[in-house]
mmCIF file of C-alpha atoms in Angstrom:
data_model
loop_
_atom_site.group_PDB
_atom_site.id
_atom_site.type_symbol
_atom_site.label_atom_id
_atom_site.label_comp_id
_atom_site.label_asym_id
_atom_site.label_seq_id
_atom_site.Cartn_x
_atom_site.Cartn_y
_atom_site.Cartn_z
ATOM 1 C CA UNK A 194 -64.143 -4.163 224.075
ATOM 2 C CA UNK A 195 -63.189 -1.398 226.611
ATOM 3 C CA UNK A 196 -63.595 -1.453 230.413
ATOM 4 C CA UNK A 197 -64.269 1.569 232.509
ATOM 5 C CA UNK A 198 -62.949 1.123 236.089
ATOM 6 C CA UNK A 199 -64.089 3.634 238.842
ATOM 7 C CA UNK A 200 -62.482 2.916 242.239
ATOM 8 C CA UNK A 201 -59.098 3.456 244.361
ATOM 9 C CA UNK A 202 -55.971 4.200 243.507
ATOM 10 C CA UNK A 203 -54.171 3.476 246.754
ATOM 11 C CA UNK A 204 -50.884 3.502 248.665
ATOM 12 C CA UNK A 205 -50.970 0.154 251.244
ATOM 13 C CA UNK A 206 -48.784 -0.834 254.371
ATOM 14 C CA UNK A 207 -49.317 -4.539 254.645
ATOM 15 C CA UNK A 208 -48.256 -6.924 257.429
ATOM 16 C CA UNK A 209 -48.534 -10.622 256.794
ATOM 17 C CA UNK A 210 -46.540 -13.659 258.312
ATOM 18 C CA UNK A 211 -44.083 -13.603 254.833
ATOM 19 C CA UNK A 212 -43.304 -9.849 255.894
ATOM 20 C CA UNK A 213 -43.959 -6.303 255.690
ATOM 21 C CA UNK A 214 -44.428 -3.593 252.758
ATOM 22 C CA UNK A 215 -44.401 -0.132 253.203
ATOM 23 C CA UNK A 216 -46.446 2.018 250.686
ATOM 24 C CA UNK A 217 -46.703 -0.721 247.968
ATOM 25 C CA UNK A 218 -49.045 0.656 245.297
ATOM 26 C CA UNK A 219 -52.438 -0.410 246.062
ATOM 27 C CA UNK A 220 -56.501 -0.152 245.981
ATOM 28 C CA UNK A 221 -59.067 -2.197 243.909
ATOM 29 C CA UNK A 222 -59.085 0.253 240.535
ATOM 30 C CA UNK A 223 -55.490 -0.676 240.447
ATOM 31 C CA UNK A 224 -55.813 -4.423 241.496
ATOM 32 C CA UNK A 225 -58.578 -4.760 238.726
ATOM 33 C CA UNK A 226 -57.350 -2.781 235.893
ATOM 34 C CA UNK A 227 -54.143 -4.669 236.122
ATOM 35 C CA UNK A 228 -56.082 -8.133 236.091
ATOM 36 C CA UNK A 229 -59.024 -6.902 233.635
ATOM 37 C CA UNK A 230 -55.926 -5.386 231.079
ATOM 38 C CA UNK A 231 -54.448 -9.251 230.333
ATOM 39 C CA UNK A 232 -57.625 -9.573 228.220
ATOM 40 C CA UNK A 233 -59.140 -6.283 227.370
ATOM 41 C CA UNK A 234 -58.556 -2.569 227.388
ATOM 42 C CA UNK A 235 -59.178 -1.195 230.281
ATOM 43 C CA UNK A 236 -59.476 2.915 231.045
ATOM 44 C CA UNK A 237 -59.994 4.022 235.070
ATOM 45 C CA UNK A 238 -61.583 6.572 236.807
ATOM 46 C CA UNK A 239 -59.852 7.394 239.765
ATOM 47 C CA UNK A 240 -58.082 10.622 242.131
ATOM 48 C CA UNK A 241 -54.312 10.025 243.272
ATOM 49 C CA UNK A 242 -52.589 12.722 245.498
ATOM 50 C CA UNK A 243 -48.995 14.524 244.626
ATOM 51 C CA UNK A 244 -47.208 11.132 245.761
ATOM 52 C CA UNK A 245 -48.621 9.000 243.065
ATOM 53 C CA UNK A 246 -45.501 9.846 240.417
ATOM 54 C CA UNK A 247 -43.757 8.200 237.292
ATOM 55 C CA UNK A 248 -42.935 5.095 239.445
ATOM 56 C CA UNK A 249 -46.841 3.954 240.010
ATOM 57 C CA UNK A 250 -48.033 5.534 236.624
ATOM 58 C CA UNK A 251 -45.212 3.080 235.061
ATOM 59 C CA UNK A 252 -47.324 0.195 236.520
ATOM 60 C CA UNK A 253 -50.317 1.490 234.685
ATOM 61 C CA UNK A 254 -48.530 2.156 231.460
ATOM 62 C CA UNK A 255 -46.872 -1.268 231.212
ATOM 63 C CA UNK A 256 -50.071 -2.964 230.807
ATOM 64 C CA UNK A 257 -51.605 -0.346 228.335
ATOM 65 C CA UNK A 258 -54.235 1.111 230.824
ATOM 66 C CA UNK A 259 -55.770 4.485 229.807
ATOM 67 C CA UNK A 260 -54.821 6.942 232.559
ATOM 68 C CA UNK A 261 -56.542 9.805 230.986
ATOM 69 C CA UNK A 262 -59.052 9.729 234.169
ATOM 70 C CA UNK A 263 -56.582 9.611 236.794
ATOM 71 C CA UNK A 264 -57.019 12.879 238.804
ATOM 72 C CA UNK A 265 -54.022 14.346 239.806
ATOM 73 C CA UNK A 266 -55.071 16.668 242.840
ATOM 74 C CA UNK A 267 -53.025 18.328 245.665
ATOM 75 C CA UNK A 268 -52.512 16.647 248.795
ATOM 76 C CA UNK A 269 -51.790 12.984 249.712
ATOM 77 C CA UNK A 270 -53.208 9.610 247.636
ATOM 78 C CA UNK A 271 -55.677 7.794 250.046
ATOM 79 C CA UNK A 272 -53.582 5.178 252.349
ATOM 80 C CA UNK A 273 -54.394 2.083 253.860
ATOM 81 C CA UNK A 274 -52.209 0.109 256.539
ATOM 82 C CA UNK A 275 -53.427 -3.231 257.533
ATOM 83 C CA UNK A 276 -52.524 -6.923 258.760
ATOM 84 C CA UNK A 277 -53.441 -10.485 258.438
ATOM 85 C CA UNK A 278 -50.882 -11.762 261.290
ATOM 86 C CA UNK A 279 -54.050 -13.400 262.470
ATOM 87 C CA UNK A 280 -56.016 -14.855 259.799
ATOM 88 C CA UNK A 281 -54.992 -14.584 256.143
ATOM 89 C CA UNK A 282 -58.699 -14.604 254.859
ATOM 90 C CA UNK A 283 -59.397 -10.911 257.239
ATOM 91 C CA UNK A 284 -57.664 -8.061 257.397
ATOM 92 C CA UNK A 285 -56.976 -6.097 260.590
ATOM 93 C CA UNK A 286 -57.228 -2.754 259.661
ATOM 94 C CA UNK A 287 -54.399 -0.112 261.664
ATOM 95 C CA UNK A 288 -54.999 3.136 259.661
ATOM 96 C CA UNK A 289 -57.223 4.640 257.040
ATOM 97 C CA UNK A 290 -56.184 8.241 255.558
ATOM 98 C CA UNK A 291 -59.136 9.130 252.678
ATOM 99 C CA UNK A 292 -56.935 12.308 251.607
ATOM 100 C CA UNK A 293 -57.989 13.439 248.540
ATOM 101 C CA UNK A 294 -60.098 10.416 248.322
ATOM 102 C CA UNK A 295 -62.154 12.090 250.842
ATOM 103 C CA UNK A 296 -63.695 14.448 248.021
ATOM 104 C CA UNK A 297 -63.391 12.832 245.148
ATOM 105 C CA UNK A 298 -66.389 13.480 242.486
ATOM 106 C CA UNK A 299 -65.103 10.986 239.741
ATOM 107 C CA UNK A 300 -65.088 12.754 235.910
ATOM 108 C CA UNK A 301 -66.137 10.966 232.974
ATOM 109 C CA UNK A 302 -63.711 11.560 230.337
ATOM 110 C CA UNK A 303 -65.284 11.735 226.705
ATOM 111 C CA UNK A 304 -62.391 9.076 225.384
ATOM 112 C CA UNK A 305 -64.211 6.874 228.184
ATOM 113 C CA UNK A 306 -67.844 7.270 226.418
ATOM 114 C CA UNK A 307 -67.840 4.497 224.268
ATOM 115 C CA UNK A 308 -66.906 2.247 226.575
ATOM 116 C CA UNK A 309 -69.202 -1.176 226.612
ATOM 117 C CA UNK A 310 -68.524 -2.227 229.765
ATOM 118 C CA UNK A 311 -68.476 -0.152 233.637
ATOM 119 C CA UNK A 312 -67.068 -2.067 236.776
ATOM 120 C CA UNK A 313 -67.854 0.051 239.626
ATOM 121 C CA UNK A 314 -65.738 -0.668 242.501
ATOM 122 C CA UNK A 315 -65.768 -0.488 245.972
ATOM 123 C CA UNK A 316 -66.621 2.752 247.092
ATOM 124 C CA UNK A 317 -69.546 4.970 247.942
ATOM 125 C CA UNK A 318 -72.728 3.603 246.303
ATOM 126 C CA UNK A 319 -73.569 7.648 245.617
ATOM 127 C CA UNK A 320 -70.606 7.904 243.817
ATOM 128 C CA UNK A 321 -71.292 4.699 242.052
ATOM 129 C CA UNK A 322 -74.588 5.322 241.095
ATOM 130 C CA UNK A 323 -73.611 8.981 239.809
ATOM 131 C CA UNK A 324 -71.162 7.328 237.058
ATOM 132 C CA UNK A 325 -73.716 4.606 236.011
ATOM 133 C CA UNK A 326 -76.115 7.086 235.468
ATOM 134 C CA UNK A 327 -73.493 9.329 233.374
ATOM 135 C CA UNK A 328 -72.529 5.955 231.190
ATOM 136 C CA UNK A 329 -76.214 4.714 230.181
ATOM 137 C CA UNK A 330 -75.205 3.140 227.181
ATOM 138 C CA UNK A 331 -72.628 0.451 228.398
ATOM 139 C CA UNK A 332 -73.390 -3.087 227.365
ATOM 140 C CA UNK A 333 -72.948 -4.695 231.118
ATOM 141 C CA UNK A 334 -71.898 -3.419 234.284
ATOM 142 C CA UNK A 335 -70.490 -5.193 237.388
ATOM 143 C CA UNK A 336 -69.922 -3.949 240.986
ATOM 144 C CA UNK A 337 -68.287 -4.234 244.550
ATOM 145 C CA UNK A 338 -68.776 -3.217 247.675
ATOM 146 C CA UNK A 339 -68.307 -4.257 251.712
ATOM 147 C CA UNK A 340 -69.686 -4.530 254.736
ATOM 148 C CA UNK A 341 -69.469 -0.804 255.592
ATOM 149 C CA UNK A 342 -71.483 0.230 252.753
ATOM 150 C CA UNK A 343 -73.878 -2.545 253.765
ATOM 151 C CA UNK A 344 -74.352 -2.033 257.340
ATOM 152 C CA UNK A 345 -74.287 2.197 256.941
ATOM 153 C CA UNK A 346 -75.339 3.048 253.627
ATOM 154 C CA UNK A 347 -77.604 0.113 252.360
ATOM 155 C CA UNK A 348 -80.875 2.565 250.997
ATOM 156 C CA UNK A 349 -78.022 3.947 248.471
ATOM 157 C CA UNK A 350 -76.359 0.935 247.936
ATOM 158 C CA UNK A 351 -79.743 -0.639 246.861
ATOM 159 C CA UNK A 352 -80.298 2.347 244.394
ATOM 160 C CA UNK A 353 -76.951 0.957 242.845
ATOM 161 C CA UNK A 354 -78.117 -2.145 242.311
ATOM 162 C CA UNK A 355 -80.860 -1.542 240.331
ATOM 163 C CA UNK A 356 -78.467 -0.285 237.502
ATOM 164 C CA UNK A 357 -75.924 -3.550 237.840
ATOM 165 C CA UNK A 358 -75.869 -6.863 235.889
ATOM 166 C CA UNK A 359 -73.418 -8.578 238.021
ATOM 167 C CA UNK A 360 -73.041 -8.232 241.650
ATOM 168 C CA UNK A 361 -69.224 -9.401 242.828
ATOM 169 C CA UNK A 362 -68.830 -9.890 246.683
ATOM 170 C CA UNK A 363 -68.021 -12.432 249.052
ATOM 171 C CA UNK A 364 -70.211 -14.845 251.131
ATOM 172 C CA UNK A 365 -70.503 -12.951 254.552
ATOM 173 C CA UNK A 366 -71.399 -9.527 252.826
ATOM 174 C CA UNK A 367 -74.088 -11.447 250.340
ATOM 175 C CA UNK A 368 -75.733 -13.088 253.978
ATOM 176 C CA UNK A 369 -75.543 -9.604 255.839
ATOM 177 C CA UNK A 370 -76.806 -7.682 252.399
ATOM 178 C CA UNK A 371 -80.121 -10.100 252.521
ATOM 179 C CA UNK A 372 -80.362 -10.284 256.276
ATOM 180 C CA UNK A 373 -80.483 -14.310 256.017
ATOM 181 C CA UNK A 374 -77.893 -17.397 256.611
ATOM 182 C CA UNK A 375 -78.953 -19.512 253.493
ATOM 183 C CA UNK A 376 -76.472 -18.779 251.310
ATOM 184 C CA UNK A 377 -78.507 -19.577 248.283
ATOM 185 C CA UNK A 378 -81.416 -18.114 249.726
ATOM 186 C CA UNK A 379 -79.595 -14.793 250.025
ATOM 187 C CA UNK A 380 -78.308 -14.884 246.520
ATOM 188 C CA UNK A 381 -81.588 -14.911 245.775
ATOM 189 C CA UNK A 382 -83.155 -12.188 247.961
ATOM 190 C CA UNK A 383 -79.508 -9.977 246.709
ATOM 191 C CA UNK A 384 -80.217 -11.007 242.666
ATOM 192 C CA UNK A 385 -84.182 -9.397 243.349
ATOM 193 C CA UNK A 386 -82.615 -6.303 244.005
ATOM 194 C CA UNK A 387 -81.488 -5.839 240.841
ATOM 195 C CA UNK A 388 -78.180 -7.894 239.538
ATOM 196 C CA UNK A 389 -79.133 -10.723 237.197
ATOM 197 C CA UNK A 390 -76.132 -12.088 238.232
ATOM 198 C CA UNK A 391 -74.430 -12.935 241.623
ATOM 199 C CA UNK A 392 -70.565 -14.200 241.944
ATOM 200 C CA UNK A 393 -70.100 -15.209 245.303
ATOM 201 C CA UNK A 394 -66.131 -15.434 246.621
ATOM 202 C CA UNK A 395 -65.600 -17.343 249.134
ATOM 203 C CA UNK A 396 -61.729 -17.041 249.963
ATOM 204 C CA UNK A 397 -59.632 -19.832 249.942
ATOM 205 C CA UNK A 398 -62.625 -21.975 249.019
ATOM 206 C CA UNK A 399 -63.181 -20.782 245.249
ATOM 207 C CA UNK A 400 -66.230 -18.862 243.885
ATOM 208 C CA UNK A 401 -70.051 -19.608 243.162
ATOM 209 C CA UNK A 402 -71.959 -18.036 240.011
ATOM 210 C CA UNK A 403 -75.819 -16.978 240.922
ATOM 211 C CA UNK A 404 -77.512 -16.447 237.588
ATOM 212 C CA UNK A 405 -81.402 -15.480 236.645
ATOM 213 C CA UNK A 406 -83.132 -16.687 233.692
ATOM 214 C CA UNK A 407 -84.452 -13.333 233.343
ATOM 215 C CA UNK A 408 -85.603 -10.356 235.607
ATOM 216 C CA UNK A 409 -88.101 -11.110 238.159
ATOM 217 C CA UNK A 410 -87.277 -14.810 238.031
ATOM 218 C CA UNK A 411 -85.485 -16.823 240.874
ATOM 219 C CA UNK A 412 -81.614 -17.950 240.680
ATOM 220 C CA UNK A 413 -82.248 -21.190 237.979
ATOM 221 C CA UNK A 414 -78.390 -21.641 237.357
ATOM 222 C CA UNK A 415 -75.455 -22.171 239.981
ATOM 223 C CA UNK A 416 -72.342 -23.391 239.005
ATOM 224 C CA UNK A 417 -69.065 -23.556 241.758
ATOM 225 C CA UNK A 418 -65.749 -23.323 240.945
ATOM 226 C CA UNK A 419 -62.807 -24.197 243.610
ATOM 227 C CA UNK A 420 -59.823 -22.107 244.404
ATOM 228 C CA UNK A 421 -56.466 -23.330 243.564
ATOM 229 C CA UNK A 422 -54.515 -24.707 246.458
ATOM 230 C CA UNK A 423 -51.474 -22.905 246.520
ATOM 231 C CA UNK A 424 -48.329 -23.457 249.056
ATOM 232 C CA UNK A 425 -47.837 -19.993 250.348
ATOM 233 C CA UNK A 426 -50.138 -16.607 249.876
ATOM 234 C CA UNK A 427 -47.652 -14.034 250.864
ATOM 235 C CA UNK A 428 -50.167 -10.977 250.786
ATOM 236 C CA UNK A 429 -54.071 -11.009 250.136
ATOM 237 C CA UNK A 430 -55.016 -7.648 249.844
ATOM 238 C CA UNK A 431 -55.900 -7.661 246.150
ATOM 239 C CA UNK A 432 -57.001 -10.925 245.530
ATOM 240 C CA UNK A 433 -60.884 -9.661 245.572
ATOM 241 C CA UNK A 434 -60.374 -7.020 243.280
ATOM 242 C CA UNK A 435 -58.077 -9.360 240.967
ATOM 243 C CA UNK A 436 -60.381 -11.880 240.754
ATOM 244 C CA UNK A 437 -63.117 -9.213 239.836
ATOM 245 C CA UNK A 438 -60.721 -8.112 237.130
ATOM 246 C CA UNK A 439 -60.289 -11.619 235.487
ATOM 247 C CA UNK A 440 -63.491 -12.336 235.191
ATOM 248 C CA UNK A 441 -65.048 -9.171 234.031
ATOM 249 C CA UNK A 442 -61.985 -8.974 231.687
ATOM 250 C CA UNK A 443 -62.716 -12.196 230.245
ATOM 251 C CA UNK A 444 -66.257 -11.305 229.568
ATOM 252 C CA UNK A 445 -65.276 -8.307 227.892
ATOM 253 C CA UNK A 446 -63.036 -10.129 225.845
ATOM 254 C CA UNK A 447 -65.741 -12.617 224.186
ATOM 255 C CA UNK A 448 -68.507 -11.738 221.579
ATOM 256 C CA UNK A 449 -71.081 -13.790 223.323
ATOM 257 C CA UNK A 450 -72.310 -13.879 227.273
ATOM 258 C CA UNK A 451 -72.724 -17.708 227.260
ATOM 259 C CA UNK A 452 -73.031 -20.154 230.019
ATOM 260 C CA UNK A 453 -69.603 -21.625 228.723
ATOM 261 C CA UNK A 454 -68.305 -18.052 228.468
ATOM 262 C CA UNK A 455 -69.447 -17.367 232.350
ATOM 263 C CA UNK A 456 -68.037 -20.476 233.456
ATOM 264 C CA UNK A 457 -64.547 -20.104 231.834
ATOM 265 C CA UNK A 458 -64.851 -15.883 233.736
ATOM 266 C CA UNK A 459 -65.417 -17.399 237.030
ATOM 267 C CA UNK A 460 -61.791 -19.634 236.338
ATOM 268 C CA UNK A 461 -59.919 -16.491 234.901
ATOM 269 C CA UNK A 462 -60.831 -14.316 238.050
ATOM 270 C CA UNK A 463 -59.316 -17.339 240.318
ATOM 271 C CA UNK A 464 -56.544 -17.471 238.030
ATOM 272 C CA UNK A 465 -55.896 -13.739 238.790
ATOM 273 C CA UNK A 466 -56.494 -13.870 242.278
ATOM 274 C CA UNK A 467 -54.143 -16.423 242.993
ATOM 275 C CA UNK A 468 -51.321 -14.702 241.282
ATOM 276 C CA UNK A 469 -52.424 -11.802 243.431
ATOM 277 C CA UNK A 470 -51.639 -13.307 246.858
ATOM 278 C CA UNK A 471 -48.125 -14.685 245.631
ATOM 279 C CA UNK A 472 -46.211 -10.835 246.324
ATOM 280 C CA UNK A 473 -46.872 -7.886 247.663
ATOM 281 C CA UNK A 474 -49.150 -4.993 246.382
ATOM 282 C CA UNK A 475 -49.216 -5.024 242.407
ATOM 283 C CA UNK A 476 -45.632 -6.861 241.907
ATOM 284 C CA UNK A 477 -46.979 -10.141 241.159
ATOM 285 C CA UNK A 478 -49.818 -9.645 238.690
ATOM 286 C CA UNK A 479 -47.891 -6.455 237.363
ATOM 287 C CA UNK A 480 -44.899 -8.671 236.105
ATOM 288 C CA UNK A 481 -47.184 -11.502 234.912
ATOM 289 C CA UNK A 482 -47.404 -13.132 231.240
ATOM 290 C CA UNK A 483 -50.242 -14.273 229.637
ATOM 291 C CA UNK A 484 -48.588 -17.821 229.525
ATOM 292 C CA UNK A 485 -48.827 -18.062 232.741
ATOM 293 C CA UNK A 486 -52.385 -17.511 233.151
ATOM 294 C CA UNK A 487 -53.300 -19.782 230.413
ATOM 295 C CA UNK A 488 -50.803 -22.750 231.683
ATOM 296 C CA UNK A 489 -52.738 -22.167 235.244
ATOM 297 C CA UNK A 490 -56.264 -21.806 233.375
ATOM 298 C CA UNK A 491 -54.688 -25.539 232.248
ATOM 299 C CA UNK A 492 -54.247 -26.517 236.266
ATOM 300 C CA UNK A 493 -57.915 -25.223 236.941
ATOM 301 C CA UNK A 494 -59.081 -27.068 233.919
ATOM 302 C CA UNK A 495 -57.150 -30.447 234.881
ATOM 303 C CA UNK A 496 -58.443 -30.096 238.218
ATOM 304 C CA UNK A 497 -61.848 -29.850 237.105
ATOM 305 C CA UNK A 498 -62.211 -31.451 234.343
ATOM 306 C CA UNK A 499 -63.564 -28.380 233.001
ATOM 307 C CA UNK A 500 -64.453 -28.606 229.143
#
């Protein structure tokens, strides 16, 4: 079953203590189409500037993703040059350049109509809303979004979550987004805003699943997955967004949404996120095979004892 993506599609400078990339490909429709497309199709939505050429299209066209709804417009792609000399888990942000980002109005292709699934990424909850409303008839959509949107824009951002299934963000955004320190508390407070479903990342640490019996009812099923330990992360940038793409990929990929089916999501999006963090930019997950994921679903599993 098909994915629509709407998001970035990015160039990023990146600083971390294993070294520096200049303009690596980047931005989280990129990071979770490549993810998402190891079990699904995946199509994106997205605006890239007269820099994005053959080279980063390649990327997209190696793992089968429909570019049909790539806008090609004049200018530059939107750029993002950042750091994590400090602390691995936050990035210190040096320069943002929107570009042609700055105006994007995302277009619906009609190849894209049929899709059964809609991940709306992280970026303005209008623009968010706008394609959720254009897509009506998708089986289950997901989301992202930060602490900007949160802080700035939250009466839009709440209009967004009316129309999502699954919520995907970390731990500090889900506290600030319900104004209260209990974690599980706030997953709460966040899942009556609209999401049935809450997947909480917490880094280094793993990932907790929120889920609602039904709407209107408080968060009756939590289940906590750990992160693998790995020896070096040599760039985190799209580890969010490649965890969001495992696990909404693997949902897309199975006839049923069961609590097995969640549980086994919430493993695949760690899988994907620590293959992520082992290069720079896209190289990593971009030169991936499925082996791999499945013999490291096997570590998680091990490690877990998950059946």
């Amino acid at each position: 079953m098909a994915i629509t993506v709407v998001g970035s599609v990015a160039f990023d400078t990146i600083e971390t203590p294993a070294g520096r990339r200049e303009r690596c490909l980047g931005g989280a429709a990129t990071h979770f189409s490549l993810a998402a497309s190891f079990f699904t199709d995946v199509r994106v939505i997205a605006v890239v500037g007269e820099d994005f050429g053959p080279e980063q299209e390649a990327v997209f066209k190696a793992r089968g993703i429909n570019t049909v709804g790539i806008e090609r417009a004049s200018g530059k792609s939107f750029f993002w040059e950042g750091s994590y000399l400090e602390n691995l888990n936050e990035a210190k942000t040096h320069n943002t350049e929107l570009n042609v980002f700055g105006s994007f109005q995302p277009k619906i292709p009609d190849s894209y109509r049929d899709s059964e699934y809609l991940f709306l990424a992280n970026i303005d909850p209008v623009l968010q809303k706008r394609v959720r409303e254009a897509m009506p008839g998708v089986k289950l959509v997901a989301g992202d979004t930060m602490n900007y949107w949160i802080k700035d824009h939250k009466p839009a951002l709440l209009e967004v979550l009316k129309g999502l299934d699954i919520l995907i963000i970390n731990d500090t955004e889900t506290r600030m987004l319900a104004g209260m320190n209990s974690l599980v508390k706030a997953a709460q407070q966040v899942m009556s805003y609209g999401p049935r479903m809450l997947v909480v990342k917490h880094g280094e640490y793993g990932a907790t699943l929120f889920h609602k019996a039904s709407t209107g009812e408080p968060a009756e099923r939590t289940f906590r997955a750990p992160a693998l330990p790995l020896e070096e992360v040599v760039d985190p940038t799209g580890a969010g967004d490649s965890f969001a793409g495992g696990f909404f990929g693997y949902l897309a990929s199975q006839p049923h949404l069961t609590p097995g089916v969640l549980r086994r999501a919430i493993f695949y999006g760690s899988v994907m996120g620590s293959f992520a963090v082992e290069k720079f930019g896209t190289d990593r997950i971009a030169n991936l095979k499925r082996e791999e994921i499945d013999e490291r679903f096997e570590i998680f599993r091990d490690l877990t004892h998950l059946d």
